[in-house]
Coordinates of C-alpha atoms in Angstrom, one line a residue:
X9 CA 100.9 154.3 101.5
X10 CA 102.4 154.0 98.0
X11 CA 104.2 151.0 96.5
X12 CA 105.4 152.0 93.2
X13 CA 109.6 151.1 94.1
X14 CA 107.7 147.8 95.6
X15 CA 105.8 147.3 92.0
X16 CA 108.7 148.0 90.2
X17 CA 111.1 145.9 91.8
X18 CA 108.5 143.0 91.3
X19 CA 108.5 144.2 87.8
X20 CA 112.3 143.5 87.5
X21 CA 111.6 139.8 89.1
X22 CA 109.4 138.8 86.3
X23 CA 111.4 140.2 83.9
X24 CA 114.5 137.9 84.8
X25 CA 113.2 134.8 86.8
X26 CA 113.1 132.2 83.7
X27 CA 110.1 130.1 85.5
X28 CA 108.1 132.8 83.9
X29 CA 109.7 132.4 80.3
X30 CA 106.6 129.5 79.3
X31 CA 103.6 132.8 80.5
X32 CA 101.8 134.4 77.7
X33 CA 102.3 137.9 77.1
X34 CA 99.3 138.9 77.1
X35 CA 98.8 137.7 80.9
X36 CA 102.3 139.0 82.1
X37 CA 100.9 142.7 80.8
X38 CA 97.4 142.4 82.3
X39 CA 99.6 141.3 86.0
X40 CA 102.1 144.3 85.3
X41 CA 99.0 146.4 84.7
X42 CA 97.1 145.3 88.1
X43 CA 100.2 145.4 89.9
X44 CA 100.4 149.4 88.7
X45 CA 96.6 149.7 89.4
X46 CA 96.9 148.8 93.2
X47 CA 100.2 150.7 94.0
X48 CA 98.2 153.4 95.6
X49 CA 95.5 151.6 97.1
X50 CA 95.2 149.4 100.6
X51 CA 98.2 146.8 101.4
X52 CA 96.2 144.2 100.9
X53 CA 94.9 144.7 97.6
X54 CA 98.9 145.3 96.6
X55 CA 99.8 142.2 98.2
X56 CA 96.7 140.2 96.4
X57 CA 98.2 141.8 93.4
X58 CA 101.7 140.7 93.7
X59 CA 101.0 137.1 94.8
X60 CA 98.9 136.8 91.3
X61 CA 101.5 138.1 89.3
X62 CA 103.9 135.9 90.6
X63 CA 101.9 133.0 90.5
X64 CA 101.3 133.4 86.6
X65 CA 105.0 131.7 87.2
X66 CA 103.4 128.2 88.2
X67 CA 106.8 127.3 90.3
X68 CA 106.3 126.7 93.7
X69 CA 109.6 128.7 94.6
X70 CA 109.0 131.8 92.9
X71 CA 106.1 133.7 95.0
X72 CA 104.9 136.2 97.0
X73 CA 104.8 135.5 100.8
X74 CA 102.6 137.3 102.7
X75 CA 102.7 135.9 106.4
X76 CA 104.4 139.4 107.4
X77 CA 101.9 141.3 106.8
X78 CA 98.7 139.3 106.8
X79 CA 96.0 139.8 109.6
X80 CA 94.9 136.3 110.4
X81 CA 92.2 134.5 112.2
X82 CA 93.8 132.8 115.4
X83 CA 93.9 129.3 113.8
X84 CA 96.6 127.4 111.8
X85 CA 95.1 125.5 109.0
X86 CA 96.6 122.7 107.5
X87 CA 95.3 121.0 104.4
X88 CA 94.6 117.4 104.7
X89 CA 93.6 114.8 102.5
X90 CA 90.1 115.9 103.2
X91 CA 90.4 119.3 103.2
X92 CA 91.8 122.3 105.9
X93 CA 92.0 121.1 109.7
X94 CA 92.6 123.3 112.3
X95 CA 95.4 122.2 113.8
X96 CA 96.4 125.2 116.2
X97 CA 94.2 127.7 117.3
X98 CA 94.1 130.7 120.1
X99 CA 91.4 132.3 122.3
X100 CA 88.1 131.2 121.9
X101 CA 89.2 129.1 118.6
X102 CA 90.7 127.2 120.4
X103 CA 88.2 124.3 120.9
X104 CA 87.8 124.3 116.9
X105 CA 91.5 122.4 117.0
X106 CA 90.8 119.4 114.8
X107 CA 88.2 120.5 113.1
X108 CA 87.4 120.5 109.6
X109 CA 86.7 124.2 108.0
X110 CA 83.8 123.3 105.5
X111 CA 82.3 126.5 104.5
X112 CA 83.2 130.6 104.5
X113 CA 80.3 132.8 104.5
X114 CA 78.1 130.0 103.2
X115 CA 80.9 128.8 100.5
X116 CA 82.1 125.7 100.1
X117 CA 85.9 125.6 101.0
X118 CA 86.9 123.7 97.3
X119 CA 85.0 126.6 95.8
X120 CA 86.7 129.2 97.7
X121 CA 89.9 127.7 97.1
X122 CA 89.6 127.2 93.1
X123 CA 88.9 131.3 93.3
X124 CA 92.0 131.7 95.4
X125 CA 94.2 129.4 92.7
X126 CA 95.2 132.1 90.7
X127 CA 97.1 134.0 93.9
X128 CA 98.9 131.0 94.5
X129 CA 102.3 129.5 93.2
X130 CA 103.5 126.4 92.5
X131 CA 101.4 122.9 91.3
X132 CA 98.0 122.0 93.2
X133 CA 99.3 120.3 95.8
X134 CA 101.7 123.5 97.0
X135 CA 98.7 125.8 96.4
X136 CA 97.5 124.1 99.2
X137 CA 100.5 124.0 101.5
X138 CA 100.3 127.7 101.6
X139 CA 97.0 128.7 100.4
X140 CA 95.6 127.7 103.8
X141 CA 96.9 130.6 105.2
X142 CA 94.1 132.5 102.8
X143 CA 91.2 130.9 104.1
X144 CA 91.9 132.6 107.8
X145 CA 93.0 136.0 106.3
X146 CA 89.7 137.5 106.2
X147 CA 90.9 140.7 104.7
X148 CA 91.9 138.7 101.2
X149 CA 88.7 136.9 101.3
X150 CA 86.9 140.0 101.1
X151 CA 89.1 141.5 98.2
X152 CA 88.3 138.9 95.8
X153 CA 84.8 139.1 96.8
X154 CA 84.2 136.6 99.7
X155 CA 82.6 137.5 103.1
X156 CA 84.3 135.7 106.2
X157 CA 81.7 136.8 108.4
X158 CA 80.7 132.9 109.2
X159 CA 82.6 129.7 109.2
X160 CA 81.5 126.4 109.6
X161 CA 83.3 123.4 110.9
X162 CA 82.8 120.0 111.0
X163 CA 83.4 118.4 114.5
X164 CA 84.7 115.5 115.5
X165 CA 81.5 114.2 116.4
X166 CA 80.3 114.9 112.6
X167 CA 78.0 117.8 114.1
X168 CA 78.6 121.2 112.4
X169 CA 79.5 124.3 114.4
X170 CA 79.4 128.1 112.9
X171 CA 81.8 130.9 114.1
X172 CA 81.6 134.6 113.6
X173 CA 84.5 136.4 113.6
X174 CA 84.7 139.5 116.1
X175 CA 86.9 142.2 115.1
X176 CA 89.2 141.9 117.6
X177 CA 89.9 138.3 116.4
X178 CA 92.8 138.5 114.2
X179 CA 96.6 138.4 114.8
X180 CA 99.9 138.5 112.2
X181 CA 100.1 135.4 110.5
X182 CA 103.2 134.3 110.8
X183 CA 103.1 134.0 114.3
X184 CA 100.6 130.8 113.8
X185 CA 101.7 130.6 110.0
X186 CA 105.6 129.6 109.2
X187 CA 106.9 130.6 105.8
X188 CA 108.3 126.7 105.5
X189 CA 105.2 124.8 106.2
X190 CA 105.7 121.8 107.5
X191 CA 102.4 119.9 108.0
X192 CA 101.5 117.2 110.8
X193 CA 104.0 114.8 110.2
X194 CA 106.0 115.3 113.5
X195 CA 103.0 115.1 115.1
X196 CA 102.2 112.1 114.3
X197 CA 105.6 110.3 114.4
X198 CA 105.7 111.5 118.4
X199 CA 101.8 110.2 118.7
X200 CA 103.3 106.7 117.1
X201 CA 106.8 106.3 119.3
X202 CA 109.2 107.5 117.3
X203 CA 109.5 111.1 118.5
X204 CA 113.3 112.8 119.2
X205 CA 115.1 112.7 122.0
X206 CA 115.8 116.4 122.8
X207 CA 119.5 116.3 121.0
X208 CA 117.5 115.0 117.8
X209 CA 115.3 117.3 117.6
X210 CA 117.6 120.1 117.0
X211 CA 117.9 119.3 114.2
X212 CA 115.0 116.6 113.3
X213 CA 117.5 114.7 111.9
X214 CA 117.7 110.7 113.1
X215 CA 117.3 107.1 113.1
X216 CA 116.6 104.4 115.4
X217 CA 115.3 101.2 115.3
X218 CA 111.5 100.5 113.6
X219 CA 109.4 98.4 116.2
X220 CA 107.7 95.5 115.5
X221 CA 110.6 95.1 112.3
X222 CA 113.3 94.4 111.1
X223 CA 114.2 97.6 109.7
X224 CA 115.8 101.0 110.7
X225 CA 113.7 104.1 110.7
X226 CA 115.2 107.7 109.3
X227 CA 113.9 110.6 109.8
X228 CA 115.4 113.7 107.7
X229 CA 113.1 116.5 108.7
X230 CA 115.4 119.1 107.7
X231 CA 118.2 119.6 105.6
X232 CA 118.8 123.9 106.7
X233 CA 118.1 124.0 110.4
X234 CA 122.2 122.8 110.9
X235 CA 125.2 124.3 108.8
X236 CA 126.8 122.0 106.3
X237 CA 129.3 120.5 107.8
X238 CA 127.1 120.2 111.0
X239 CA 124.5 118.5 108.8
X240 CA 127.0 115.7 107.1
X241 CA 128.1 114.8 110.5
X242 CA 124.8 114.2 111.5
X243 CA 124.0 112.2 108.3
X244 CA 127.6 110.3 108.7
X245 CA 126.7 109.4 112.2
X246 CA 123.4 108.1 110.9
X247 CA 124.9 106.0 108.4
X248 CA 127.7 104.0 111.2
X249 CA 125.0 103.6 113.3
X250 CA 122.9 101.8 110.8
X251 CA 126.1 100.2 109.4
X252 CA 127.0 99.2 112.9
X253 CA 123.7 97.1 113.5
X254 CA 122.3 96.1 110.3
X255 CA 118.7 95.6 109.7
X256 CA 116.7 94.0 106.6
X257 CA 114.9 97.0 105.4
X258 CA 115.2 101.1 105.8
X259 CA 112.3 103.3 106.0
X260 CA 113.9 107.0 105.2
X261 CA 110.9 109.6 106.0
X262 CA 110.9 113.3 104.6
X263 CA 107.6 114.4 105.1
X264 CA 106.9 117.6 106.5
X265 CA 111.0 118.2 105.1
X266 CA 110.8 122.1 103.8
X267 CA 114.5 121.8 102.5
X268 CA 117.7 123.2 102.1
X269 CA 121.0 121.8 100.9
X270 CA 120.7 118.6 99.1
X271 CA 124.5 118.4 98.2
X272 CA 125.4 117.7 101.6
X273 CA 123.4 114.6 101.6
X274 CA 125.0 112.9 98.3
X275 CA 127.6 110.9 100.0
X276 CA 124.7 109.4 102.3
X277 CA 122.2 108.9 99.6
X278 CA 124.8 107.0 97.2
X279 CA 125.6 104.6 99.8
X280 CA 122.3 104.1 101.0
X281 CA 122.3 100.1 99.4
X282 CA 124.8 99.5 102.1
X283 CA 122.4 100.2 104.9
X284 CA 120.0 97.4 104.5
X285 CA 119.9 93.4 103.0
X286 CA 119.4 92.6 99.6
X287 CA 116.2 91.0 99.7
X288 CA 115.2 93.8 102.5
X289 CA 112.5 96.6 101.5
X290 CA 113.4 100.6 100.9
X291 CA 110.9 102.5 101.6
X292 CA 110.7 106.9 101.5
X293 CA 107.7 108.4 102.9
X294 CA 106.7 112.3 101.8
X295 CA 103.8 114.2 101.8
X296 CA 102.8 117.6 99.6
X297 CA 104.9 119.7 102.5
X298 CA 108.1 117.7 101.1
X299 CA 109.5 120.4 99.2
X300 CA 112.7 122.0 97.1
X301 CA 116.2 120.2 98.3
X302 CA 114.0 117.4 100.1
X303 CA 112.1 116.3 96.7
X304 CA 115.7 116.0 95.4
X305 CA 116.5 113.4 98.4
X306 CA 113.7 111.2 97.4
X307 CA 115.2 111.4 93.4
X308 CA 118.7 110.4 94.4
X309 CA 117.1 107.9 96.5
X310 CA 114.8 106.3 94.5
X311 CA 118.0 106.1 92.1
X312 CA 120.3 104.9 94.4
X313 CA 118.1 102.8 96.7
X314 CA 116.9 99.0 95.1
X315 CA 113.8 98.5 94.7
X316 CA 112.6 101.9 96.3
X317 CA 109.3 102.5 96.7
X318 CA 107.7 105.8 97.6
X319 CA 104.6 106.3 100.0
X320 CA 102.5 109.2 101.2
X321 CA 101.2 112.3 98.7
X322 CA 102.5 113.7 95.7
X323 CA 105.7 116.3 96.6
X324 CA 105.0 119.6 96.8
X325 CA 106.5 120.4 93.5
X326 CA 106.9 118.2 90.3
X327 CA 110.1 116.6 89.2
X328 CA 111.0 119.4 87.2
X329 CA 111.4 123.0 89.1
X330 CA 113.2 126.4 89.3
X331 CA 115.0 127.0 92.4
X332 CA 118.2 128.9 94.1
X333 CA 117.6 132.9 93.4
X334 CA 116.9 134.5 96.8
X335 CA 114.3 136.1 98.9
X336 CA 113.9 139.9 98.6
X337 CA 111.8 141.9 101.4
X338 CA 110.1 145.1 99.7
X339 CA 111.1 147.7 101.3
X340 CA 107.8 150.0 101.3
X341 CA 105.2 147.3 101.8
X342 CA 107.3 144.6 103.9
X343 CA 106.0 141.5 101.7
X344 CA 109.0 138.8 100.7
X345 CA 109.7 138.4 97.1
X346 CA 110.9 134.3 96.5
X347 CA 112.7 134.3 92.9
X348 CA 114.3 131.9 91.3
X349 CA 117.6 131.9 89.0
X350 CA 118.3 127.6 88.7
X351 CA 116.4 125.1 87.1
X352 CA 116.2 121.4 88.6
X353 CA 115.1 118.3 86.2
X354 CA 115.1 115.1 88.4
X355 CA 112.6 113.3 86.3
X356 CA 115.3 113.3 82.8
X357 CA 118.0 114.3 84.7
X358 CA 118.7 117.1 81.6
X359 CA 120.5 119.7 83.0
X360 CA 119.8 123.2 81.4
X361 CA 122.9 124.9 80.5
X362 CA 122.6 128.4 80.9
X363 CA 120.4 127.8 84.0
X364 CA 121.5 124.6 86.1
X365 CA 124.6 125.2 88.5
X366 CA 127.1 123.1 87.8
X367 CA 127.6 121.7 91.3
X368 CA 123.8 120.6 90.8
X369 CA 124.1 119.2 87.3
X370 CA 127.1 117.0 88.1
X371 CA 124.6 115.1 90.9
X372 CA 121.2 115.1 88.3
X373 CA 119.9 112.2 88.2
X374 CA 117.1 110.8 85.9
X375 CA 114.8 109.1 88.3
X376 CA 111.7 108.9 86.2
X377 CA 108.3 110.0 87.9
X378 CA 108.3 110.8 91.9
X379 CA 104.4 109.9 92.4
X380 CA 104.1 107.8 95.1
X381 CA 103.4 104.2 94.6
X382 CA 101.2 103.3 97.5
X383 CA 99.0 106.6 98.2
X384 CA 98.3 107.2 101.7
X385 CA 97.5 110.3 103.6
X386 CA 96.1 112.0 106.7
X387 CA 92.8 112.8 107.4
X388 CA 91.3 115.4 109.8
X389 CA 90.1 112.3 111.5
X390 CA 93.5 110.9 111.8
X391 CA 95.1 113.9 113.3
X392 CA 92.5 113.7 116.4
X393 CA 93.2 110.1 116.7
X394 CA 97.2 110.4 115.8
X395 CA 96.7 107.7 113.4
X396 CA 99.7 107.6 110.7
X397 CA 98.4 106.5 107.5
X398 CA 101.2 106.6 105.3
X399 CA 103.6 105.1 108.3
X400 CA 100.9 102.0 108.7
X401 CA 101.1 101.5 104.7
X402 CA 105.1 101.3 105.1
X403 CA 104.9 99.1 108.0
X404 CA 103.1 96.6 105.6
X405 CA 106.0 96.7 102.7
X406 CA 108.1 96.0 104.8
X407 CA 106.7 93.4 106.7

């Protein structure tokens, strides 16, 4: 197969995406050169080829997604504080599901993944949302020089366990791999009570009462799976309900939130002082698969909101971003293209502009730095036992 409309196409992206106005010549020419290079060879190597060139970029929005066309292992790997759990699995990988992936062909798995950095977009923490999809796609491995013929897991029980690979063990990644990652938040929020009722989780969008507290729990766990005005109903309802029966402190939780449209949650956000007491806590909980539109949510609330405080994991992007653009699918080699036209400050609130739409400048707010105050994250040991960190650290602010 040849690529060379794909390569070109990508070449155009680069060219006019301005995340990648801050890249050195020199390194946009030596991408542009590989990218040429591998236009006539295997998919994989084009694909490999792409994702670096569009990773020279370092914003998590512009990038290469491969799930289309990647042949996986039959395990979903989700990076945890202390490194890639399998979290879903198929076949006979299936009794591997919460273990902890420790070595690849002998390698240690931070090694591996400091080699696999330079394919990946976006800061460190979003190189690891959606580089854990490389560590099961043994056909990349072995491109950059890594042999997936053995991996070794650590088991609950602290005992390691090695699997080989067969050749029939492989499936398309997306089917075990979404483009919007998501982590294990839900999971743990249903292992700790405060799952949806089937109406709520539609659209993952909810709040009810925070046992054992004086305080309402909100979960916004997506801000694109309803249509706009779908989505500010759900959010108005929200607020009347909380208005209705007021409680001392609110506990808003994005993790796991992959985004979407941020506007449609400004009303909701400004008046978000009116939803608890004055001497009550705010808390917003968000881990590194808190992303795009929902890292904007936790800026306008920590603006908004008196003394907010923020626990879980740095976002999965910094303050300061390039978004909107689109998604382009190539049409020779079937990869999406993610490019990026807007830029996003929500640490200065400085609106670029040439580059910041309007309707998102007139809401910029400066919110100063988005790390988390209270860091507190899952482990692979806490999936198995559906124990919620970050949840149990809120639960202590507010009291």
């Amino acid at each position: 197969m040849v690529y060379d409309t794909d390569a070109a196409r990508l070449h155009e992206i680069v060219a006019s995406d301005p995340s990648f106005r801050h890249v050195d010549g020199g390194a946009l020419a030596a991408a542009a050169a590989r990218l040429d290079a591998t236009a006539r060879q295997p998919l994989t190597a084009f694909a490999l080829a792409a994702m670096r060139a569009l990773a020279l970029a370092g914003n998590g929005h512009t990038r290469v997604i491969p799930n289309g066309i990647a042949e996986a292992l039959p395990m979903r790997l989700v990076w945890l504080r202390d490194g890639p759990c399998v979290v879903e699995a198929a076949g006979r990988f299936e009794d591997l599901i919460g273990s902890r992936l420790l070595r690849v062909g002998g390698r240690d798995i931070r090694s591996i993944h400091e080699a696999l950095r330079p394919y990946l977009a976006g800061t460190g923490q979003r190189q690891k949302v959606i580089g854990a999809l490389m560590l099961a796609w043994p056909q990349a491995l072995r491109a950059i020089g890594l042999e997936a013929d053995r991996l070794e897991f650590e088991a609950e029980d602290g005992a390691t366990r090695a699997v080989e690979p067969a050749p029939g063990d492989s499936m398309t990644a997306d089917a075990l791999y979404p483009i919007h990652e998501t982590g294990i938040a839900s999971r743990l929020i249903h292992r700790n009570g405060l799952a949806e009722s089937a109406v709520e989780a539609r659209s993952g969008n909810y709040c009810r009462p925070l046992s054992g507290s004086q305080a309402w729990y909100v979960r916004l766990a997506d801000l694109a799976s309803e249509e706009a005005s779908v989505l500010a109903r759900s959010l108005d309802a929200i607020r009347m309900r909380i208005s209705a029966a007021p409680q001392r402190s609110v506990l808003v939780d994005l993790r796991g939130n992959p985004g979407g449209d941020f506007l449609t949650t400004v009303d909701f956000v400004s008046r978000i002082d009116e939803m608890h007491a004055a001497d009550g806590a705010f808390v917003v909980l968000v881990d590194k698969f808190t992303f795009s539109a929902a890292i904007v949510v936790a800026a306008l609330l920590k603006h908004h909101a008196r003394s907010c405080r923020i626990v879980g994991e740095e976002m999965g992007d910094a303050a300061r971003f390039f978004a909107e653009g689109g998604t382009d699918v190539l049409a020779q080699s079937g990869l999406k293209v993610r490019h990026s036209t807007g830029y996003h400050d929500w640490q200065d609130g400085r609106a670029d502009t040439q580059l910041t739409p309007p309707d998102i400048a007139a809401h910029m707010v400066a919110a100063g730095s988005l790390v988390p105050d209270i860091i507190a994250a899952p482990t692979s040991h806490d999936f198995r036992a559906g124990h919620d960190p970050a949840l149990q650290a809120a639960r202590r602010l507010i009291g």
